[in-house]
PDB file of C-alpha atoms in Angstrom:
ATOM      1  CA  LEU A   1     225.251 325.177 -18.463  1.00 53.00           C
ATOM      2  CA  GLY A   2     228.722 326.485 -18.077  1.00 64.00           C
ATOM      3  CA  PHE A   3     229.951 325.784 -21.629  1.00 66.00           C
ATOM      4  CA  ALA A   4     229.786 327.277 -25.123  1.00 67.00           C
ATOM      5  CA  GLY A   5     228.258 325.242 -27.875  1.00 71.00           C
ATOM      6  CA  GLY A   6     225.126 324.662 -30.013  1.00 73.00           C
ATOM      7  CA  ILE A   7     222.550 322.285 -30.856  1.00 73.00           C
ATOM      8  CA  ASP A   8     221.736 321.123 -34.337  1.00 73.00           C
ATOM      9  CA  LEU A   9     218.442 319.240 -34.934  1.00 70.00           C
ATOM     10  CA  TYR A  10     217.791 316.869 -37.962  1.00 70.00           C
ATOM     11  CA  MET A  11     214.893 314.671 -38.887  1.00 66.00           C
ATOM     12  CA  ALA A  12     214.534 311.187 -40.349  1.00 64.00           C
ATOM     13  CA  ARG A  13     210.926 310.518 -41.261  1.00 64.00           C
ATOM     14  CA  VAL A  14     208.656 307.933 -42.681  1.00 63.00           C
ATOM     15  CA  SER A  15     206.947 309.182 -45.840  1.00 62.00           C
ATOM     16  CA  PRO A  16     203.172 309.236 -46.103  1.00 64.00           C
ATOM     17  CA  GLN A  17     203.471 305.970 -48.132  1.00 65.00           C
ATOM     18  CA  HIS A  18     205.318 304.381 -45.157  1.00 61.00           C
ATOM     19  CA  ARG A  19     208.594 304.360 -47.148  1.00 63.00           C
ATOM     20  CA  VAL A  20     211.676 304.631 -44.997  1.00 62.00           C
ATOM     21  CA  VAL A  21     213.400 307.948 -45.453  1.00 63.00           C
ATOM     22  CA  GLY A  22     217.078 308.371 -44.164  1.00 64.00           C
ATOM     23  CA  SER A  23     219.456 311.073 -43.159  1.00 66.00           C
ATOM     24  CA  TYR A  24     222.294 312.207 -45.234  1.00 74.00           C
ATOM     25  CA  GLY A  25     223.490 308.784 -46.045  1.00 83.00           C
ATOM     26  CA  TRP A  26     226.756 307.544 -44.540  1.00 91.00           C
ATOM     27  CA  HIS A  27     228.607 310.559 -43.247  1.00 92.00           C
ATOM     28  CA  ALA A  28     231.010 311.736 -40.544  1.00 94.00           C
ATOM     29  CA  ASP A  29     230.524 314.932 -38.620  1.00 91.00           C
ATOM     30  CA  SER A  30     233.489 316.997 -37.347  1.00 91.00           C
ATOM     31  CA  VAL A  31     231.933 317.239 -33.795  1.00 88.00           C
ATOM     32  CA  ASP A  32     230.530 314.526 -31.374  1.00 90.00           C
ATOM     33  CA  ALA A  33     226.967 313.738 -31.893  1.00 90.00           C
ATOM     34  CA  LEU A  34     224.335 312.637 -29.349  1.00 90.00           C
ATOM     35  CA  ILE A  35     221.477 311.058 -31.557  1.00 90.00           C
ATOM     36  CA  TYR A  36     218.290 311.183 -29.362  1.00 90.00           C
ATOM     37  CA  VAL A  37     214.942 309.806 -30.565  1.00 89.00           C
ATOM     38  CA  LEU A  38     212.031 312.043 -29.755  1.00 86.00           C
ATOM     39  CA  GLU A  39     209.297 310.051 -31.444  1.00 84.00           C
ATOM     40  CA  GLY A  40     208.856 306.854 -33.246  1.00 84.00           C
ATOM     41  CA  LYS A  41     211.674 304.431 -34.100  1.00 87.00           C
ATOM     42  CA  ARG A  42     215.097 304.983 -35.804  1.00 88.00           C
ATOM     43  CA  ARG A  43     217.632 302.485 -37.179  1.00 90.00           C
ATOM     44  CA  VAL A  44     221.027 303.816 -36.175  1.00 92.00           C
ATOM     45  CA  ARG A  45     224.239 302.443 -37.709  1.00 95.00           C
ATOM     46  CA  VAL A  46     227.706 303.540 -36.642  1.00 96.00           C
ATOM     47  CA  ALA A  47     230.973 302.411 -38.219  1.00 97.00           C
ATOM     48  CA  GLY A  48     234.553 303.472 -37.833  1.00 97.00           C
ATOM     49  CA  TYR A  49     236.567 306.428 -38.887  1.00 97.00           C
ATOM     50  CA  THR A  50     237.250 305.516 -42.515  1.00 96.00           C
ATOM     51  CA  PRO A  51     234.619 305.054 -45.401  1.00 91.00           C
ATOM     52  CA  GLY A  52     233.549 301.519 -45.745  1.00 92.00           C
ATOM     53  CA  SER A  53     234.626 300.423 -42.286  1.00 96.00           C
ATOM     54  CA  LYS A  54     233.013 297.805 -40.248  1.00 97.00           C
ATOM     55  CA  ILE A  55     229.650 298.619 -38.748  1.00 97.00           C
ATOM     56  CA  ARG A  56     230.044 298.761 -34.908  1.00 96.00           C
ATOM     57  CA  ILE A  57     226.484 299.517 -33.875  1.00 96.00           C
ATOM     58  CA  ASP A  58     223.245 298.537 -35.728  1.00 96.00           C
ATOM     59  CA  ARG A  59     220.310 299.159 -33.469  1.00 94.00           C
ATOM     60  CA  ILE A  60     216.609 300.233 -33.585  1.00 93.00           C
ATOM     61  CA  LEU A  61     216.098 302.926 -31.141  1.00 93.00           C
ATOM     62  CA  SER A  62     212.616 303.990 -29.823  1.00 93.00           C
ATOM     63  CA  ALA A  63     211.472 307.239 -28.247  1.00 91.00           C
ATOM     64  CA  GLY A  64     213.674 308.235 -25.333  1.00 93.00           C
ATOM     65  CA  SER A  65     216.622 306.293 -26.436  1.00 94.00           C
ATOM     66  CA  PHE A  66     220.060 307.711 -27.687  1.00 93.00           C
ATOM     67  CA  VAL A  67     223.472 306.785 -28.945  1.00 94.00           C
ATOM     68  CA  TYR A  68     226.653 308.813 -28.830  1.00 94.00           C
ATOM     69  CA  VAL A  69     228.756 309.109 -32.027  1.00 94.00           C
ATOM     70  CA  PRO A  70     232.291 310.439 -31.699  1.00 95.00           C
ATOM     71  CA  GLY A  71     233.294 313.250 -34.127  1.00 94.00           C
ATOM     72  CA  GLY A  72     234.830 311.753 -37.330  1.00 96.00           C
ATOM     73  CA  CYS A  73     232.933 308.391 -36.875  1.00 97.00           C
ATOM     74  CA  PHE A  74     230.765 307.405 -39.923  1.00 96.00           C
ATOM     75  CA  HIS A  75     227.125 306.983 -39.081  1.00 95.00           C
ATOM     76  CA  HIS A  76     223.712 306.680 -40.894  1.00 91.00           C
ATOM     77  CA  LEU A  77     220.044 307.018 -39.542  1.00 88.00           C
ATOM     78  CA  LEU A  78     216.923 305.691 -40.953  1.00 85.00           C
ATOM     79  CA  ALA A  79     213.253 306.196 -39.857  1.00 81.00           C
ATOM     80  CA  HIS A  80     211.813 302.871 -39.004  1.00 78.00           C
ATOM     81  CA  PRO A  81     208.095 302.242 -39.576  1.00 72.00           C
ATOM     82  CA  GLY A  82     206.018 301.198 -36.673  1.00 64.00           C
TER      83      GLY A  82
END
């Protein structure tokens, strides 16, 4: 591809009891993130660069959808039943 880098994969799932299970809670990564939904639906929330900052994006994404999160930007991901 012409550049050095890596890919990290994470999973947000719905439990067998259909309870919503989230990612690591609100957090910021040191690198840019492209959140891509492979299957199901995910609620993605993206805020600013400081803890407790205003939520800028709050969307339900379905398979094939994605959102870009700049490095240092707080975000949270939840599996969404259905």
